[in-house]
Coordinates of C-alpha atoms in Angstrom, one line a residue:
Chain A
X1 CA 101.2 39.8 -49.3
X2 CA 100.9 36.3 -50.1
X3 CA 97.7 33.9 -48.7
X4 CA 97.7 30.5 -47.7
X5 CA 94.1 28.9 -47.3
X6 CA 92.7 25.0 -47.1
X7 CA 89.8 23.2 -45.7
X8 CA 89.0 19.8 -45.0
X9 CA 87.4 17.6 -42.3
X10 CA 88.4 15.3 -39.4
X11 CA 86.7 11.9 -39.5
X12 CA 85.6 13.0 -35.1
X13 CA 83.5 14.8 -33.8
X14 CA 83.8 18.4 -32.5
X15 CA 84.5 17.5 -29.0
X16 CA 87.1 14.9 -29.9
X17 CA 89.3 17.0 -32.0
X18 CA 89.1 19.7 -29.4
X19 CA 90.3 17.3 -27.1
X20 CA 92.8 15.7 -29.0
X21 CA 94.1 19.8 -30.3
X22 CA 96.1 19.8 -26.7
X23 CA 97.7 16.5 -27.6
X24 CA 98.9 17.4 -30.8
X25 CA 102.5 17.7 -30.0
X26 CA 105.2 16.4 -29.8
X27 CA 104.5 14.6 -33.0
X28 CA 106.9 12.7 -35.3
X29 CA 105.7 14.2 -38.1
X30 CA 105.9 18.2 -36.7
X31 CA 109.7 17.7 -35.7
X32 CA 109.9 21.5 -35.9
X33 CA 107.8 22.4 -33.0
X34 CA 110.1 21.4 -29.9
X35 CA 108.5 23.0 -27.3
X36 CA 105.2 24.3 -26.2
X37 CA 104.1 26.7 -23.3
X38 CA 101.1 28.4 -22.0
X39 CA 101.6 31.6 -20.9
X40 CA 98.1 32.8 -20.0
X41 CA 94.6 31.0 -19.5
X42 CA 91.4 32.2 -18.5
X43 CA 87.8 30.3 -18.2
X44 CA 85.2 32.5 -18.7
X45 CA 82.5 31.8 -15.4
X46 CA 79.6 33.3 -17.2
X47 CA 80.4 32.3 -21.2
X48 CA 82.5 29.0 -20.6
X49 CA 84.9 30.3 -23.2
X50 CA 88.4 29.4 -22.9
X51 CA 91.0 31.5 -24.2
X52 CA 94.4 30.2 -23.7
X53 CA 97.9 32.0 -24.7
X54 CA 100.5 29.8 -25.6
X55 CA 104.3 30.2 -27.2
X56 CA 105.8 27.4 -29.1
X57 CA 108.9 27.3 -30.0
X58 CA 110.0 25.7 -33.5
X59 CA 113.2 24.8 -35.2
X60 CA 113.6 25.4 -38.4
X61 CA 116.4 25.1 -41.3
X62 CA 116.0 28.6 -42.6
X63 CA 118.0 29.1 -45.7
X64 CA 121.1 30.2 -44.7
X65 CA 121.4 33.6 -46.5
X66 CA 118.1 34.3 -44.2
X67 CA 119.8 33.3 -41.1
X68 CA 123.1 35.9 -41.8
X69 CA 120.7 38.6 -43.2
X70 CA 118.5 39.0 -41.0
X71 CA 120.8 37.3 -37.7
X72 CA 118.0 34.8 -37.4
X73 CA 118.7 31.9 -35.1
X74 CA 117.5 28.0 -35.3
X75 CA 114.7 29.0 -33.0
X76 CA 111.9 30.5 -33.8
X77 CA 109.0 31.9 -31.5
X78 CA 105.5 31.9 -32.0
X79 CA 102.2 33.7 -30.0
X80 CA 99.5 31.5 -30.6
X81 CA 96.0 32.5 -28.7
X82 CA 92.8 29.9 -29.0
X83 CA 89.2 30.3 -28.0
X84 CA 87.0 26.9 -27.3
X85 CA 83.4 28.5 -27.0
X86 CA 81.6 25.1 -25.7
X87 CA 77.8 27.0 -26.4
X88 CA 78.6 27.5 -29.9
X89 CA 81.1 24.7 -30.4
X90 CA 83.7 27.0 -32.2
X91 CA 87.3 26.9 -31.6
X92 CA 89.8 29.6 -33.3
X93 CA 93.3 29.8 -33.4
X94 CA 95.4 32.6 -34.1
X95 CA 99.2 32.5 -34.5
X96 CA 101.8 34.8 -35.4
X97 CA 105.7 34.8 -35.4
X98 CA 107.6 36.6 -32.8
X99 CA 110.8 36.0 -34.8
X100 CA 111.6 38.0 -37.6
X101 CA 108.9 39.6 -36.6
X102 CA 110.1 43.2 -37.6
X103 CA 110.8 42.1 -41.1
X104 CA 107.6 40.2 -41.5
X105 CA 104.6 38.9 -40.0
X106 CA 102.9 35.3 -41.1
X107 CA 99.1 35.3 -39.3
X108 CA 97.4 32.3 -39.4
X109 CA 94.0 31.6 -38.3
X110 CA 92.5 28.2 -37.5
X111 CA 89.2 27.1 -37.2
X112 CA 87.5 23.8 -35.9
X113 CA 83.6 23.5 -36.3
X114 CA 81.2 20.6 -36.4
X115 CA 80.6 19.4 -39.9
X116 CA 78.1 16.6 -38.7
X117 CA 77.4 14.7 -34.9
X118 CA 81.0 12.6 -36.2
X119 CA 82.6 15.4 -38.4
X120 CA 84.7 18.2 -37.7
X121 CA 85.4 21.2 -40.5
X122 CA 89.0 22.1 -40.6
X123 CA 89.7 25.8 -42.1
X124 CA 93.1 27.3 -42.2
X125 CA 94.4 30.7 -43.9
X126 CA 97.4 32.7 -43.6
X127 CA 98.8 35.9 -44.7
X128 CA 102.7 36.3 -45.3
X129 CA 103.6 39.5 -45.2
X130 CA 106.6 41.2 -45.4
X131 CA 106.8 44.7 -43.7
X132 CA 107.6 47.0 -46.7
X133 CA 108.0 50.6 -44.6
X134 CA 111.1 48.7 -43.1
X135 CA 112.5 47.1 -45.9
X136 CA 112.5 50.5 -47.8
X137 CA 114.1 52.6 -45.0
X138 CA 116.5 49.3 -44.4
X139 CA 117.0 48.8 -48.4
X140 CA 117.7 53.0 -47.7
X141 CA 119.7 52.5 -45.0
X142 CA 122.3 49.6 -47.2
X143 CA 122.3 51.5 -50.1
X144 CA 124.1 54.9 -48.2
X145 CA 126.3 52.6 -46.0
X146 CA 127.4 51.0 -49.8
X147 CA 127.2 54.4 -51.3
X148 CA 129.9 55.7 -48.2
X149 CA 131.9 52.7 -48.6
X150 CA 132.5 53.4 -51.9
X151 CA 133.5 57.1 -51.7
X152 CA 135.8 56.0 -49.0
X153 CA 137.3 53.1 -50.8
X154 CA 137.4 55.1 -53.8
X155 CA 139.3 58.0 -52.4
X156 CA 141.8 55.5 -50.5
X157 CA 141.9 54.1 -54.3
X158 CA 143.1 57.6 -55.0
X159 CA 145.7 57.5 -52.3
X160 CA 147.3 54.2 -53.0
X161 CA 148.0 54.7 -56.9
X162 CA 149.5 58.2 -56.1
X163 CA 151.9 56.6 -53.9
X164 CA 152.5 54.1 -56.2
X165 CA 153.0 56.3 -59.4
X166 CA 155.7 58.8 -57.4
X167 CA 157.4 55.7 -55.7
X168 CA 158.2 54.4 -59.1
X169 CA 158.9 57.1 -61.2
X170 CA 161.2 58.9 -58.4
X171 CA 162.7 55.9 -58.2
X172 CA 163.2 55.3 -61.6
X173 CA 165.0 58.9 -62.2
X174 CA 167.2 58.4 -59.0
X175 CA 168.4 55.4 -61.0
X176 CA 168.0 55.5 -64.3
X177 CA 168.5 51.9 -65.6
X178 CA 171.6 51.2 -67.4
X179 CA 171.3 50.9 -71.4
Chain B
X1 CA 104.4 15.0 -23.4
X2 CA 105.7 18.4 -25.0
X3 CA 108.6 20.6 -23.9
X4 CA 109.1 23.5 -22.1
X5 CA 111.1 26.3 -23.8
X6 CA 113.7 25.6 -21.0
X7 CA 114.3 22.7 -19.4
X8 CA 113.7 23.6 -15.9
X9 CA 110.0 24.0 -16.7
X10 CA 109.4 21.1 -18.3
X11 CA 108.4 19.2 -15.2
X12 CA 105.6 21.8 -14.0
X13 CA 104.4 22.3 -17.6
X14 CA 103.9 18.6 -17.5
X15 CA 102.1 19.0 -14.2
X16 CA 100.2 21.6 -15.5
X17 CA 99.2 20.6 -18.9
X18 CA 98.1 16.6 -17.2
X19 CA 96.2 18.2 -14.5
X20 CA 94.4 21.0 -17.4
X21 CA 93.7 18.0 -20.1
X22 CA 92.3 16.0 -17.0
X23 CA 89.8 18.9 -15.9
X24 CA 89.1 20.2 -20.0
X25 CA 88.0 16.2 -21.1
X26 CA 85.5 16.3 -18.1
X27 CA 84.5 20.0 -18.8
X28 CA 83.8 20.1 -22.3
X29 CA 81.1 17.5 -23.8
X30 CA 78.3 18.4 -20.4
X31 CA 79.3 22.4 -21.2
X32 CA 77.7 21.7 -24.9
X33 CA 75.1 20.2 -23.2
X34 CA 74.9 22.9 -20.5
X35 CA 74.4 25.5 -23.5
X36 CA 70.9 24.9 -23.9
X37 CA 69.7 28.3 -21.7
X38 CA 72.4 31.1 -21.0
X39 CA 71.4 30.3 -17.1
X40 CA 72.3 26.8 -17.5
X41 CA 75.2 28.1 -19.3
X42 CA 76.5 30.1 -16.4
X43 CA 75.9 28.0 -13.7
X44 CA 78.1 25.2 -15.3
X45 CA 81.0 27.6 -16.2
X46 CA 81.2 29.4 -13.1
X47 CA 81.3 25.5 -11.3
X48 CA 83.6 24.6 -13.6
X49 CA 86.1 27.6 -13.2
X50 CA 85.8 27.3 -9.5
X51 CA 87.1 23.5 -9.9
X52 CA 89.5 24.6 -12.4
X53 CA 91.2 27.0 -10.0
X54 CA 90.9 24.8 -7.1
X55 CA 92.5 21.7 -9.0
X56 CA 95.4 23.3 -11.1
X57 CA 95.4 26.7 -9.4
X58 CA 98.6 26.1 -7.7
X59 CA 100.7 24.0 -10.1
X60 CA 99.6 27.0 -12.9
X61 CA 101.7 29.4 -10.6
X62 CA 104.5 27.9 -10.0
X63 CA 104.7 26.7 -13.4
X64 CA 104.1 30.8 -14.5
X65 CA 106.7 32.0 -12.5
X66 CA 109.0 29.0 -14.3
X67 CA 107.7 30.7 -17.7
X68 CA 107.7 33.9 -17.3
X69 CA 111.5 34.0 -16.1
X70 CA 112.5 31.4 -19.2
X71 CA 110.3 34.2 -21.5
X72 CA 112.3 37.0 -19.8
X73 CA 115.8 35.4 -20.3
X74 CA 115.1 34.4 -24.5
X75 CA 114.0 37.8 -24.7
X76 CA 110.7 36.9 -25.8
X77 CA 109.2 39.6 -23.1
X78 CA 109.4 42.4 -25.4
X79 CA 108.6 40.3 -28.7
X80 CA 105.4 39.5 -26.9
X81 CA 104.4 42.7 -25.6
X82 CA 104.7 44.2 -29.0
X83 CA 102.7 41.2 -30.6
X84 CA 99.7 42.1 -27.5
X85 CA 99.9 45.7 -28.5
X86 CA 99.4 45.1 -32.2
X87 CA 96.4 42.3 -31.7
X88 CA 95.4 42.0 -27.9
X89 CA 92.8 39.7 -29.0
X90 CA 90.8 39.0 -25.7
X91 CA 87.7 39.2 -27.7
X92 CA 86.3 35.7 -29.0
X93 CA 86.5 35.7 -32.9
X94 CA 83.1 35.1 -34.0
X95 CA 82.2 32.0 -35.7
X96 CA 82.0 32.4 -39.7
X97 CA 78.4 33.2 -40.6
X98 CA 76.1 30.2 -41.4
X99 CA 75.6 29.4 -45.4
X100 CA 72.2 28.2 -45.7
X101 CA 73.3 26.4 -49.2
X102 CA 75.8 24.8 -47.5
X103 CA 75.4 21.5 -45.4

């Protein structure tokens, strides 16, 4: 498991960042998100609370050897969920990867809170990791197929030189070469 | 404005996501205010839903159907359903506790 974490404020208040966090893309400088929907939405009538489901969809060089090992693709899927509670001005958002997801999971959580009447506290951790129960019955899984491929390529190994040994010595006593 | 995850949605994303951001900017500094008593409180998010559902109601529909068919066709449905299962999270997460030391 590996953890990501930062803090740092926004130079608006509360309410302006929260505003401004549905504006945040597209943006020059996040070329990887290209697309953004919201799948689900609710407004609480007695809280206020605003939970909101949303999948954005992101492009992203993965290294190649990740792409053909685990048949990744250029996009990339993610389940984000927020919750603006207006009473106690606190906003959270939670993301996780869809892709790749059953190799390993990267959960992020977001928060925005006031720092002052014209501040706003950013705080963001992750955790990266990688589902071991899988890798070990897939690492399992690659070492039999490798440990079959060799028995078979082994006894074809077998096969081939036999033919080739009695191919040229019967050869070789049907016609002796001439001294 | 952002994209759709297909292209045929974009427009009534767009719809959608103008006529939300119109209604949240006039929702959200009066429901601070409005937090002041839990009656107060209600009151003003029960309007507020109401005018929610009356202004973007319909564009939200269409513009689901849109999504949920695009969701369907990535095969994003079941990537989805298994990311609900293992975190539903419909519950608000509580705000980190208030240090006292810190401003």
């Amino acid at each position: 498991m590996h953890f990501f974490s930062q803090t740092f404020n926004y130079d608006h208040p509360w309410a302006h960042v929260v505003i401004g966090m549905w504006h945040k893309y597209p943006n020059s400088k996040c070329t990887h998100v290209v697309s953004i929907d919201t799948i689900d939405r609710t407004v609480d009538p007695v809280t206020g609370i605003i939970r909101t489901e949303r999948v954005m969809g992101c492009k992203q060089k993965a290294p190649l050897w990740i792409v053909k090992l685990f048949g990744g693709s250029e996009d990339a899927f993610v389940r984000e969920i927020s919750f603006v509670d207006p009473a106690t001005q606190n906003v959270t958002i939670t993301s996780v990867n869809l892709s790749l997801s059953q190799f390993a999971t990267c959960n992020e959580l977001i928060r925005y809170s006031p720092a002052s009447p014209t501040h706003t506290l950013f705080s963001q951790t992750a955790e990266i990791q990688a589902r071991m129960a899988l890798w070990r019955s897939a690492a399992d899984g690659l070492e039999k197929w490798l440990v079959q491929r060799f028995e078979q390529n082994a006894h074809l190994g077998k096969l081939g030189f036999t033919d080739v040994l009695r191919n040229l010595w019967e050869e070789r006593h049907r016609a002796p070469s001439p001294s | 404005m952002s994209q759709s995850l297909s292209p045929e949605c974009t427009p009534l994303k767009q719809a959608y996501d103008s006529c939300f951001n119109s209604w949240f900017e006039g929702y959200l500094e009066p429901a601070i205010a409005a937090s002041t008593s839990a009656e107060t409180r209600a009151a003003y998010s029960k309007k507020k839903a109401d005018e929610f559902q009356a202004k973007c109601g319909k564009v939200w529909e269409e513009y689901k159907a849109c999504v949920q068919k695009a969701v369907k066709e990535k095969g994003l449905d079941k990537l989805l359903q298994q990311a609900r299962e293992e975190n539903p999270l419909v519950e608000p997460i509580p705000p980190l506790p208030v240090n006292p030391t810190k401003k």
